[in-house]
Amino acid sequence: MRLTVVLVWLVAGAGSASAYPQFQLSTDHERCGDCHLSAAGGGLLNDYGRGESADTISGRGDGAFLHGAWEPPGWLALGADLRGALGGKQLDGHEPDTLAFPMQADVHARVAAGPVALSITAGLRGSARERSPGPAIAAWVASREHYVTYQRHDDGPYVRAGRFYPVFGIRTQDHTAYPRRHLGYYLLEEPYALGGGLSGTGWEAHGSAFVANPVPFTGAGPRASGATVYMERRLAAGTRALAGQARVAVTAEDRRYTVGAVGKQWLKGSRLMVLSELDLQVQTFTSGGGTRPQLVGYVGVTRMMLPGWMIGGAIQRWAPDLMLQGSTRNALEINAQAFPWAHVEVHLLLRAEATGGDTFAPNLLSLLQLHYYL
Amino acid sequence: MHRAVLAAAGLAALAACDGAEDRSSDWDYVHTAILRPSCATAACHSGLSSVAGLDLSSPDAAYAFLTGRVCGAPPQAGDPPGNFVRPGQPESSQLMWMLRGEGTALVMPPDTPLPDVEIEIVERWILEGATCD
């Protein structure tokens, strides 16, 4: 067995751990913005969310910044995420590898002046291997989100501009989940965008127009321009949500048109939270190559045993070319997450992933993640 | 309801009937459909990281790195730098060894290898001369 120690503050984790969609609906909160400072969800928690992280999620400790030792002034919100991982992987037909690497080291800051707020998430990054030539600071630091928001009231409409994760699909904390991995929301693929949203009783809508990252060495993924829209409606007394979404992304090499649906169901009696997403995408190639239809599917079921635990599984499918035989990726995974104290999470991920429809020869991954947030 | 089921069954029957030979082996397709999404990610061969000095994020840069040629420039004698791609000779191209995990412990991509059908398209591109047009 080979030991692979990735001695880095790895970009491979810098985009994760900022949103837990399982908590929507299952904790009697309909909107992500109930607990997050951003109306679009993700990122820093508000005071209420910090309280809930201790009382409802962990059941122990003080969820406030610095565990309540110091309270920032009202115009300032601060936080941090530190995450490391231990585990192993075995590709089909190859020797297993052991993995050990720091995943995430992000700091978050939000400065508000009346209805205007500046939000920044920045983290250390590095490279497991040879570093590329280029500006030294970009080799060590990455900021996946930095944007200015204008919002008069907590529940009111908002607009924001800068670099951020447009509202689209299930924003899992795991960046390798197929809807994120294959639809333009993988690591450091957040675009520069102008977006906004509004909400009412039982519904919310968000839209963003984005452009290719003007500074390529600060991001990754296709350098696309385009737009997204996402509309969600809550039903059944806030235990169910259905959403429709669409996206267009254009690069010099291709165009991708996506439509999709998201379903969320909280089964209170059995304490099961179901998250599902199905997206159909058409990719056309600028220089020949024609057009190919694509599909992303995700179904996850989580048993919410809060405070303290949530355990679940998910099946995922990515078909980059629905008409091309043997091109699909399928994954089955199990997640066990423990929240023993406020600010602490232990997450065990087990995944079997089969490429090309070869279900009986999967690639295996196990990852134990230790997560501390401030 | 029955019509929907029949339509779904029809779609399922029609789906996934093409093989690698039905897809383009032009460089633009190979790069945009296969290499860019699988290799040019944040932690690997993007402009952000350029692991091992390889930036595969743009077609021109990726072509130059893999073949040692500038797209549009006349072919030059000798092996390309790093021997990632030897035009016309997939069996002696390092890129193919890494994609297939043959004779090397370094399988690419290291998290999820490409399905065989996509590797076949890359192989055909090399076999047909690894041109960029």
Short mmCIF file of C-alpha atoms in Angstrom, two decimals:
data_model
loop_
_atom_site.label_atom_id
_atom_site.label_comp_id
_atom_site.label_asym_id
_atom_site.label_seq_id
_atom_site.Cartn_x
_atom_site.Cartn_y
_atom_site.Cartn_z
CA MET A 1 0.00 0.00 0.00
CA ARG A 2 1.35 3.33 -1.01
CA LEU A 3 1.06 6.31 1.29
CA THR A 4 0.08 9.49 -0.39
CA VAL A 5 0.43 12.41 1.94
CA VAL A 6 -0.69 15.58 0.32
CA LEU A 7 1.13 18.25 2.23
CA VAL A 8 -0.91 21.16 1.16
CA TRP A 9 -3.65 23.49 2.08
CA LEU A 10 -5.40 21.91 -0.75
CA VAL A 11 -7.58 23.75 -3.18
CA ALA A 12 -9.35 20.42 -3.36
CA GLY A 13 -11.33 21.39 -0.32
CA ALA A 14 -11.50 25.11 -0.45
CA GLY A 15 -14.93 25.20 -1.95
CA SER A 16 -16.70 22.90 0.42
CA ALA A 17 -18.35 22.87 3.77
CA SER A 18 -20.31 26.07 3.54
CA ALA A 19 -23.82 24.73 3.10
CA TYR A 20 -25.79 21.84 4.50
CA PRO A 21 -28.98 21.54 2.47
CA GLN A 22 -30.22 18.71 4.68
CA PHE A 23 -30.98 21.28 7.39
CA GLN A 24 -33.50 23.15 5.27
CA LEU A 25 -37.07 21.98 6.02
CA SER A 26 -35.89 19.31 8.50
CA THR A 27 -35.12 21.91 11.18
CA ASP A 28 -38.41 23.76 10.67
CA HIS A 29 -36.73 26.45 8.61
CA GLU A 30 -37.91 26.94 5.09
CA ARG A 31 -35.22 29.26 3.78
CA CYS A 32 -31.44 28.98 3.84
CA GLY A 33 -31.40 32.68 4.68
CA ASP A 34 -33.08 31.96 8.01
CA CYS A 35 -29.75 30.78 9.38
CA HIS A 36 -27.19 32.21 6.94
CA LEU A 37 -26.31 35.88 6.58
CA SER A 38 -26.65 35.57 2.84
CA ALA A 39 -30.22 35.42 1.59
CA ALA A 40 -28.96 33.00 -1.01
CA GLY A 41 -27.62 30.65 1.66
CA GLY A 42 -24.16 29.32 2.30
CA GLY A 43 -21.29 30.99 4.07
CA LEU A 44 -21.41 32.71 7.43
CA LEU A 45 -24.22 31.94 9.85
CA ASN A 46 -26.24 34.70 11.44
CA ASP A 47 -26.71 34.86 15.21
CA TYR A 48 -29.80 32.72 15.03
CA GLY A 49 -28.05 30.14 12.85
CA ARG A 50 -25.12 30.00 15.24
CA GLY A 51 -27.54 29.38 18.08
CA GLU A 52 -29.23 26.63 16.11
CA SER A 53 -25.89 25.03 15.26
CA ALA A 54 -25.38 24.44 18.96
CA ASP A 55 -28.91 23.85 20.20
CA THR A 56 -30.47 21.92 17.32
CA ILE A 57 -27.53 20.44 15.45
CA SER A 58 -25.02 19.59 18.15
CA GLY A 59 -26.98 19.82 21.35
CA ARG A 60 -23.85 20.91 23.22
CA GLY A 61 -21.62 23.95 23.38
CA ASP A 62 -21.90 27.56 22.33
CA GLY A 63 -22.22 28.16 18.59
CA ALA A 64 -21.21 31.82 18.76
CA PHE A 65 -17.99 33.12 17.22
CA LEU A 66 -15.03 32.10 19.38
CA HIS A 67 -17.46 29.99 21.39
CA GLY A 68 -18.88 33.21 22.81
CA ALA A 69 -15.58 34.43 24.26
CA TRP A 70 -15.78 37.64 22.24
CA GLU A 71 -18.66 39.14 20.35
CA PRO A 72 -17.85 41.14 17.22
CA PRO A 73 -19.60 44.49 16.77
CA GLY A 74 -22.90 44.36 14.95
CA TRP A 75 -21.44 45.56 11.64
CA LEU A 76 -18.86 42.77 11.56
CA ALA A 77 -19.25 39.02 11.21
CA LEU A 78 -16.30 36.66 11.24
CA GLY A 79 -15.77 32.94 10.90
CA ALA A 80 -13.45 30.21 9.72
CA ASP A 81 -13.54 26.65 8.46
CA LEU A 82 -10.76 24.14 8.98
CA ARG A 83 -11.09 20.67 7.58
CA GLY A 84 -8.73 17.75 7.21
CA ALA A 85 -9.20 14.26 5.87
CA LEU A 86 -7.84 10.76 6.29
CA GLY A 87 -8.83 7.86 4.14
CA GLY A 88 -8.07 5.65 1.25
CA LYS A 89 -8.95 5.00 -2.33
CA GLN A 90 -8.65 2.08 -4.66
CA LEU A 91 -9.07 2.45 -8.38
CA ASP A 92 -10.31 -0.62 -10.18
CA GLY A 93 -7.38 -2.89 -10.97
CA HIS A 94 -4.83 -0.89 -8.98
CA GLU A 95 -3.26 -0.98 -5.54
CA PRO A 96 -5.05 0.95 -2.80
CA ASP A 97 -3.73 4.32 -1.72
CA THR A 98 -3.90 5.94 1.68
CA LEU A 99 -4.84 9.60 1.75
CA ALA A 100 -4.09 12.23 4.36
CA PHE A 101 -4.51 15.86 3.59
CA PRO A 102 -5.79 19.18 4.92
CA MET A 103 -8.89 20.01 2.90
CA GLN A 104 -9.93 23.47 3.86
CA ALA A 105 -8.58 26.54 5.62
CA ASP A 106 -10.97 29.36 4.90
CA VAL A 107 -11.68 32.55 6.77
CA HIS A 108 -14.91 34.46 6.29
CA ALA A 109 -15.62 38.11 6.93
CA ARG A 110 -18.67 40.26 6.36
CA VAL A 111 -18.69 43.99 6.90
CA ALA A 112 -22.06 45.74 6.80
CA ALA A 113 -22.92 49.41 6.54
CA GLY A 114 -26.68 49.82 6.53
CA PRO A 115 -28.13 47.84 3.64
CA VAL A 116 -24.73 47.30 2.01
CA ALA A 117 -22.46 44.43 2.99
CA LEU A 118 -19.11 43.20 1.75
CA SER A 119 -18.55 39.44 2.12
CA ILE A 120 -15.21 37.75 1.62
CA THR A 121 -14.16 34.12 1.87
CA ALA A 122 -10.47 33.47 1.46
CA GLY A 123 -8.34 30.47 2.13
CA LEU A 124 -4.87 29.07 1.98
CA ARG A 125 -4.11 26.85 -0.94
CA GLY A 126 -1.17 25.07 -2.36
CA SER A 127 -0.11 22.28 -4.58
CA ALA A 128 0.69 18.68 -3.90
CA ARG A 129 3.31 18.72 -6.59
CA GLU A 130 5.32 21.20 -8.52
CA ARG A 131 3.98 24.71 -8.29
CA SER A 132 3.29 26.57 -11.49
CA PRO A 133 5.10 29.77 -12.29
CA GLY A 134 3.01 32.85 -11.75
CA PRO A 135 2.13 35.46 -9.18
CA ALA A 136 3.31 34.13 -5.86
CA ILE A 137 0.23 35.16 -3.91
CA ALA A 138 -2.05 33.18 -6.20
CA ALA A 139 -0.07 30.07 -5.44
CA TRP A 140 -0.94 30.31 -1.78
CA VAL A 141 -4.21 32.16 -1.38
CA ALA A 142 -7.57 31.75 -3.05
CA SER A 143 -10.75 33.71 -2.57
CA ARG A 144 -13.68 31.80 -3.94
CA GLU A 145 -16.24 34.39 -2.89
CA HIS A 146 -16.03 38.15 -2.54
CA TYR A 147 -19.08 40.21 -3.27
CA VAL A 148 -21.11 43.22 -2.28
CA THR A 149 -24.76 42.82 -1.37
CA TYR A 150 -27.51 45.38 -1.14
CA GLN A 151 -30.51 44.29 0.93
CA ARG A 152 -32.74 46.62 2.92
CA HIS A 153 -34.47 44.00 5.07
CA ASP A 154 -33.57 40.47 6.07
CA ASP A 155 -36.46 38.95 4.16
CA GLY A 156 -36.50 41.50 1.37
CA PRO A 157 -35.14 41.40 -2.14
CA TYR A 158 -31.41 41.60 -2.60
CA VAL A 159 -28.87 42.23 -5.30
CA ARG A 160 -25.22 41.31 -5.20
CA ALA A 161 -22.19 41.69 -7.41
CA GLY A 162 -18.81 40.04 -7.30
CA ARG A 163 -17.57 36.51 -7.19
CA PHE A 164 -20.06 34.07 -5.67
CA TYR A 165 -21.81 30.75 -6.08
CA PRO A 166 -25.01 31.45 -8.00
CA VAL A 167 -28.08 29.76 -6.56
CA PHE A 168 -28.50 26.61 -8.59
CA GLY A 169 -29.35 23.06 -7.62
CA ILE A 170 -28.57 21.33 -4.39
CA ARG A 171 -25.58 23.09 -2.90
CA THR A 172 -24.08 20.10 -1.14
CA GLN A 173 -21.18 20.62 1.20
CA ASP A 174 -19.38 17.99 -0.86
CA HIS A 175 -17.98 19.61 -3.98
CA THR A 176 -17.57 16.21 -5.62
CA ALA A 177 -21.32 15.56 -5.67
CA TYR A 178 -22.27 15.23 -9.31
CA PRO A 179 -24.58 18.24 -9.61
CA ARG A 180 -21.70 20.44 -8.47
CA ARG A 181 -18.90 18.51 -10.11
CA HIS A 182 -20.42 18.41 -13.56
CA LEU A 183 -22.61 21.50 -13.84
CA GLY A 184 -20.04 24.20 -13.33
CA TYR A 185 -19.85 24.43 -9.52
CA TYR A 186 -16.73 22.42 -8.81
CA LEU A 187 -13.78 23.80 -6.91
CA LEU A 188 -13.02 27.45 -7.48
CA GLU A 189 -15.38 27.59 -10.42
CA GLU A 190 -17.43 30.37 -8.85
CA PRO A 191 -17.85 33.02 -11.55
CA TYR A 192 -18.03 36.78 -11.32
CA ALA A 193 -21.67 37.64 -11.45
CA LEU A 194 -24.46 40.07 -10.88
CA GLY A 195 -27.38 38.43 -9.14
CA GLY A 196 -30.45 38.99 -7.11
CA GLY A 197 -33.40 37.35 -5.53
CA LEU A 198 -36.64 37.81 -3.71
CA SER A 199 -38.88 35.70 -1.56
CA GLY A 200 -42.40 35.55 -0.30
CA THR A 201 -44.48 33.25 1.83
CA GLY A 202 -43.54 29.76 0.72
CA TRP A 203 -41.39 30.69 -2.26
CA GLU A 204 -38.16 32.24 -3.37
CA ALA A 205 -36.52 33.06 -6.67
CA HIS A 206 -32.93 33.83 -7.57
CA GLY A 207 -31.16 34.78 -10.77
CA SER A 208 -27.60 35.57 -11.79
CA ALA A 209 -25.79 36.67 -14.89
CA PHE A 210 -22.13 35.72 -14.89
CA VAL A 211 -18.98 36.28 -16.91
CA ALA A 212 -15.77 34.38 -17.34
CA ASN A 213 -13.30 34.93 -14.57
CA PRO A 214 -11.20 37.90 -15.75
CA VAL A 215 -8.21 36.62 -13.78
CA PRO A 216 -7.84 33.01 -14.96
CA PHE A 217 -5.21 31.98 -12.42
CA THR A 218 -7.67 32.59 -9.57
CA GLY A 219 -10.25 30.11 -10.80
CA ALA A 220 -10.79 26.89 -12.66
CA GLY A 221 -13.31 25.25 -14.93
CA PRO A 222 -14.67 26.40 -18.27
CA ARG A 223 -14.36 30.16 -18.72
CA ALA A 224 -18.06 30.64 -19.33
CA SER A 225 -20.43 33.55 -19.50
CA GLY A 226 -24.14 33.05 -19.05
CA ALA A 227 -27.03 33.13 -16.63
CA THR A 228 -28.92 31.04 -14.11
CA VAL A 229 -32.42 31.17 -12.69
CA TYR A 230 -33.79 29.18 -9.77
CA MET A 231 -37.34 29.24 -8.43
CA GLU A 232 -38.43 27.26 -5.39
CA ARG A 233 -41.88 26.71 -3.97
CA ARG A 234 -42.53 25.21 -0.55
CA LEU A 235 -45.52 22.95 -0.11
CA ALA A 236 -47.19 20.72 2.45
CA ALA A 237 -46.75 23.08 5.38
CA GLY A 238 -43.08 23.58 4.69
CA THR A 239 -42.16 19.89 4.57
CA ARG A 240 -41.73 19.79 0.81
CA ALA A 241 -40.09 22.00 -1.76
CA LEU A 242 -40.04 21.82 -5.50
CA ALA A 243 -37.82 23.95 -7.67
CA GLY A 244 -37.20 24.55 -11.32
CA GLN A 245 -33.96 25.89 -12.70
CA ALA A 246 -32.24 26.77 -15.91
CA ARG A 247 -28.77 27.78 -16.94
CA VAL A 248 -26.92 28.79 -20.04
CA ALA A 249 -23.14 28.84 -20.17
CA VAL A 250 -21.13 29.90 -23.19
CA THR A 251 -17.41 29.56 -23.75
CA ALA A 252 -15.30 30.00 -26.86
CA GLU A 253 -15.45 26.25 -27.35
CA ASP A 254 -19.01 25.27 -26.44
CA ARG A 255 -22.46 26.22 -25.27
CA ARG A 256 -24.38 24.42 -22.54
CA TYR A 257 -28.11 24.79 -21.98
CA THR A 258 -29.47 23.25 -18.79
CA VAL A 259 -32.93 22.76 -17.36
CA GLY A 260 -33.55 20.94 -14.17
CA ALA A 261 -35.75 20.23 -11.21
CA VAL A 262 -35.00 19.92 -7.52
CA GLY A 263 -37.17 18.13 -5.01
CA LYS A 264 -36.86 18.27 -1.25
CA GLN A 265 -39.04 16.26 1.12
CA TRP A 266 -38.95 16.12 4.89
CA LEU A 267 -40.61 12.97 6.21
CA LYS A 268 -41.12 14.02 9.78
CA GLY A 269 -42.41 10.68 11.08
CA SER A 270 -39.41 8.72 9.90
CA ARG A 271 -37.05 11.70 10.26
CA LEU A 272 -35.83 11.24 6.73
CA MET A 273 -34.71 14.15 4.57
CA VAL A 274 -34.83 13.46 0.86
CA LEU A 275 -32.93 15.66 -1.60
CA SER A 276 -33.13 15.03 -5.30
CA GLU A 277 -32.08 16.75 -8.48
CA LEU A 278 -32.42 15.95 -12.14
CA ASP A 279 -30.86 18.13 -14.83
CA LEU A 280 -30.85 17.74 -18.56
CA GLN A 281 -28.19 19.60 -20.46
CA VAL A 282 -27.41 20.06 -24.12
CA GLN A 283 -23.83 20.82 -25.05
CA THR A 284 -23.04 22.12 -28.51
CA PHE A 285 -19.51 22.44 -29.79
CA THR A 286 -18.43 25.56 -31.61
CA SER A 287 -16.01 23.82 -33.97
CA GLY A 288 -17.72 20.68 -35.18
CA GLY A 289 -18.40 17.79 -32.87
CA GLY A 290 -22.12 18.43 -33.03
CA THR A 291 -24.36 18.33 -30.01
CA ARG A 292 -24.68 15.94 -27.15
CA PRO A 293 -27.46 15.55 -24.57
CA GLN A 294 -26.34 15.16 -20.97
CA LEU A 295 -27.92 14.21 -17.68
CA VAL A 296 -27.15 14.67 -14.02
CA GLY A 297 -29.18 12.82 -11.42
CA TYR A 298 -28.90 12.85 -7.65
CA VAL A 299 -31.03 11.29 -4.93
CA GLY A 300 -29.95 11.47 -1.32
CA VAL A 301 -31.76 10.26 1.77
CA THR A 302 -30.57 11.32 5.21
CA ARG A 303 -31.81 10.11 8.54
CA MET A 304 -31.75 13.18 10.77
CA MET A 305 -30.88 12.16 14.31
CA LEU A 306 -30.38 15.64 15.65
CA PRO A 307 -28.92 16.70 17.86
CA GLY A 308 -25.77 14.78 17.23
CA TRP A 309 -25.98 12.71 14.07
CA MET A 310 -27.15 12.40 10.53
CA ILE A 311 -26.62 9.29 8.45
CA GLY A 312 -27.56 8.89 4.85
CA GLY A 313 -26.87 7.60 1.41
CA ALA A 314 -26.98 8.94 -2.11
CA ILE A 315 -27.00 7.63 -5.63
CA GLN A 316 -25.73 9.80 -8.46
CA ARG A 317 -25.49 9.56 -12.19
CA TRP A 318 -23.61 11.66 -14.73
CA ALA A 319 -24.11 10.97 -18.38
CA PRO A 320 -21.85 13.31 -20.39
CA ASP A 321 -23.29 11.95 -23.61
CA LEU A 322 -26.62 10.16 -23.38
CA MET A 323 -26.18 8.72 -26.84
CA LEU A 324 -22.68 7.38 -26.30
CA GLN A 325 -22.59 3.88 -24.92
CA GLY A 326 -20.29 3.34 -21.96
CA SER A 327 -19.75 6.98 -21.06
CA THR A 328 -21.73 7.26 -17.82
CA ARG A 329 -20.48 7.64 -14.29
CA ASN A 330 -22.53 6.22 -11.44
CA ALA A 331 -21.85 6.58 -7.75
CA LEU A 332 -23.26 5.13 -4.58
CA GLU A 333 -22.22 6.68 -1.30
CA ILE A 334 -22.86 6.53 2.41
CA ASN A 335 -22.37 9.50 4.70
CA ALA A 336 -22.24 9.47 8.48
CA GLN A 337 -21.90 12.87 10.10
CA ALA A 338 -21.51 13.48 13.80
CA PHE A 339 -21.82 16.86 15.50
CA PRO A 340 -20.55 16.10 19.00
CA TRP A 341 -20.12 19.71 20.06
CA ALA A 342 -20.89 23.08 18.56
CA HIS A 343 -18.20 23.98 15.99
CA VAL A 344 -17.15 20.35 15.46
CA GLU A 345 -18.12 17.85 12.80
CA VAL A 346 -16.81 14.38 12.01
CA HIS A 347 -17.82 13.09 8.60
CA LEU A 348 -17.25 9.61 7.20
CA LEU A 349 -17.79 9.28 3.46
CA LEU A 350 -17.78 5.92 1.69
CA ARG A 351 -18.22 5.94 -2.07
CA ALA A 352 -18.21 3.42 -4.87
CA GLU A 353 -18.04 4.98 -8.31
CA ALA A 354 -18.32 3.11 -11.57
CA THR A 355 -17.32 4.58 -14.91
CA GLY A 356 -18.57 3.49 -18.26
CA GLY A 357 -21.41 1.49 -16.81
CA ASP A 358 -19.02 -1.07 -15.34
CA THR A 359 -21.00 -1.41 -12.13
CA PHE A 360 -19.14 -4.42 -10.83
CA ALA A 361 -15.68 -2.86 -11.01
CA PRO A 362 -16.05 0.38 -9.08
CA ASN A 363 -13.45 2.81 -7.82
CA LEU A 364 -13.63 2.97 -4.04
CA LEU A 365 -13.12 5.95 -1.75
CA SER A 366 -13.28 6.27 2.00
CA LEU A 367 -12.70 9.59 3.69
CA LEU A 368 -12.90 10.56 7.33
CA GLN A 369 -13.12 14.32 7.59
CA LEU A 370 -12.54 16.36 10.70
CA HIS A 371 -14.15 19.77 10.49
CA TYR A 372 -13.89 22.67 12.88
CA TYR A 373 -15.61 25.96 12.26
CA LEU A 374 -15.17 29.08 14.26
CA MET B 1 -49.53 7.82 -18.09
CA HIS B 2 -49.07 4.86 -20.40
CA ARG B 3 -47.87 7.21 -23.13
CA ALA B 4 -45.30 8.70 -20.78
CA VAL B 5 -44.04 5.25 -19.85
CA LEU B 6 -43.87 4.27 -23.52
CA ALA B 7 -42.03 7.48 -24.35
CA ALA B 8 -39.56 6.89 -21.56
CA ALA B 9 -39.04 3.30 -22.69
CA GLY B 10 -38.52 4.52 -26.24
CA LEU B 11 -35.97 7.07 -25.11
CA ALA B 12 -34.18 4.45 -23.05
CA ALA B 13 -34.07 2.15 -26.05
CA LEU B 14 -32.70 4.89 -28.27
CA ALA B 15 -30.22 6.18 -25.73
CA ALA B 16 -26.59 5.16 -25.60
CA CYS B 17 -26.50 3.38 -28.94
CA ASP B 18 -23.47 5.21 -30.33
CA GLY B 19 -19.89 4.02 -30.06
CA ALA B 20 -16.58 5.86 -29.93
CA GLU B 21 -16.34 5.71 -33.73
CA ASP B 22 -19.49 7.83 -33.95
CA ARG B 23 -17.85 10.74 -32.16
CA SER B 24 -15.51 13.32 -33.59
CA SER B 25 -11.81 12.80 -32.97
CA ASP B 26 -11.03 16.44 -33.76
CA TRP B 27 -8.89 18.19 -31.20
CA ASP B 28 -11.63 20.68 -30.32
CA TYR B 29 -13.94 17.84 -29.36
CA VAL B 30 -11.24 15.84 -27.58
CA HIS B 31 -10.29 18.86 -25.52
CA THR B 32 -13.73 20.33 -24.79
CA ALA B 33 -15.63 17.09 -24.25
CA ILE B 34 -13.00 14.95 -22.54
CA LEU B 35 -9.83 16.64 -21.34
CA ARG B 36 -11.15 19.99 -20.13
CA PRO B 37 -13.82 18.66 -17.77
CA SER B 38 -11.74 15.78 -16.45
CA CYS B 39 -8.24 17.23 -16.28
CA ALA B 40 -8.38 21.03 -16.11
CA THR B 41 -9.80 21.16 -12.59
CA ALA B 42 -8.77 23.45 -9.76
CA ALA B 43 -6.39 21.06 -8.04
CA CYS B 44 -4.89 19.57 -11.19
CA HIS B 45 -4.12 20.88 -14.67
CA SER B 46 -5.96 24.20 -14.64
CA GLY B 47 -4.28 27.54 -15.05
CA LEU B 48 -4.71 27.82 -11.30
CA SER B 49 -2.55 24.85 -10.38
CA SER B 50 -0.73 23.60 -13.50
CA VAL B 51 0.37 20.48 -11.68
CA ALA B 52 3.60 19.15 -13.22
CA GLY B 53 3.68 22.30 -15.33
CA LEU B 54 0.68 21.21 -17.35
CA ASP B 55 -2.10 23.69 -18.01
CA LEU B 56 -4.80 21.96 -20.02
CA SER B 57 -7.48 24.60 -19.55
CA SER B 58 -7.39 26.13 -23.03
CA PRO B 59 -7.27 24.19 -26.31
CA ASP B 60 -4.14 25.91 -27.57
CA ALA B 61 -2.20 25.60 -24.33
CA ALA B 62 -3.24 21.99 -23.87
CA TYR B 63 -2.27 21.14 -27.43
CA ALA B 64 1.13 22.71 -27.05
CA PHE B 65 1.80 20.97 -23.75
CA LEU B 66 0.72 17.55 -24.94
CA THR B 67 2.22 17.49 -28.42
CA GLY B 68 5.09 19.93 -28.16
CA ARG B 69 3.73 21.76 -31.18
CA VAL B 70 2.10 25.11 -31.52
CA CYS B 71 -1.32 24.71 -33.08
CA GLY B 72 -1.09 25.82 -36.69
CA ALA B 73 2.71 25.66 -36.84
CA PRO B 74 4.39 23.12 -39.09
CA PRO B 75 5.40 19.80 -37.48
CA GLN B 76 8.89 19.58 -36.07
CA ALA B 77 11.18 16.60 -36.09
CA GLY B 78 11.87 14.61 -32.97
CA ASP B 79 9.90 13.58 -29.95
CA PRO B 80 7.63 16.10 -28.34
CA PRO B 81 8.65 17.36 -24.89
CA GLY B 82 7.74 14.84 -22.25
CA ASN B 83 6.51 12.44 -24.90
CA PHE B 84 2.90 12.85 -23.84
CA VAL B 85 1.68 12.43 -27.38
CA ARG B 86 3.49 10.94 -30.37
CA PRO B 87 1.33 11.67 -33.39
CA GLY B 88 0.20 8.50 -35.09
CA GLN B 89 1.58 6.32 -32.32
CA PRO B 90 -0.85 5.97 -29.42
CA GLU B 91 0.93 2.84 -28.22
CA SER B 92 4.06 4.87 -27.46
CA SER B 93 2.31 7.99 -26.20
CA GLN B 94 2.64 8.62 -22.50
CA LEU B 95 -0.80 10.19 -22.40
CA MET B 96 -2.37 6.86 -23.35
CA TRP B 97 -0.35 4.96 -20.77
CA MET B 98 -1.53 7.34 -18.07
CA LEU B 99 -5.17 7.31 -19.15
CA ARG B 100 -5.16 3.52 -19.21
CA GLY B 101 -2.98 3.11 -16.15
CA GLU B 102 -0.69 0.79 -18.05
CA GLY B 103 2.93 0.49 -17.00
CA THR B 104 2.61 3.36 -14.56
CA ALA B 105 1.35 3.82 -11.04
CA LEU B 106 0.08 7.25 -12.04
CA VAL B 107 -3.41 6.79 -13.44
CA MET B 108 -4.99 9.90 -14.88
CA PRO B 109 -7.34 11.34 -13.79
CA PRO B 110 -6.30 10.05 -10.37
CA ASP B 111 -9.71 10.34 -8.72
CA THR B 112 -11.90 8.83 -11.42
CA PRO B 113 -10.32 7.33 -14.54
CA LEU B 114 -11.99 8.02 -17.86
CA PRO B 115 -14.38 5.44 -19.27
CA ASP B 116 -12.90 3.29 -22.02
CA VAL B 117 -15.07 4.87 -24.70
CA GLU B 118 -13.56 8.31 -24.06
CA ILE B 119 -10.03 6.89 -24.02
CA GLU B 120 -10.76 5.34 -27.41
CA ILE B 121 -11.63 8.76 -28.80
CA VAL B 122 -8.36 10.22 -27.51
CA GLU B 123 -6.53 7.25 -28.99
CA ARG B 124 -8.14 7.82 -32.37
CA TRP B 125 -7.11 11.49 -32.29
CA ILE B 126 -3.49 10.44 -31.76
CA LEU B 127 -3.71 7.69 -34.35
CA GLU B 128 -5.01 10.14 -36.93
CA GLY B 129 -2.00 12.41 -36.45
CA ALA B 130 -2.90 14.43 -33.34
CA THR B 131 -3.63 17.51 -35.37
CA CYS B 132 -5.32 20.54 -33.90
CA ASP B 133 -7.68 21.37 -36.71
#
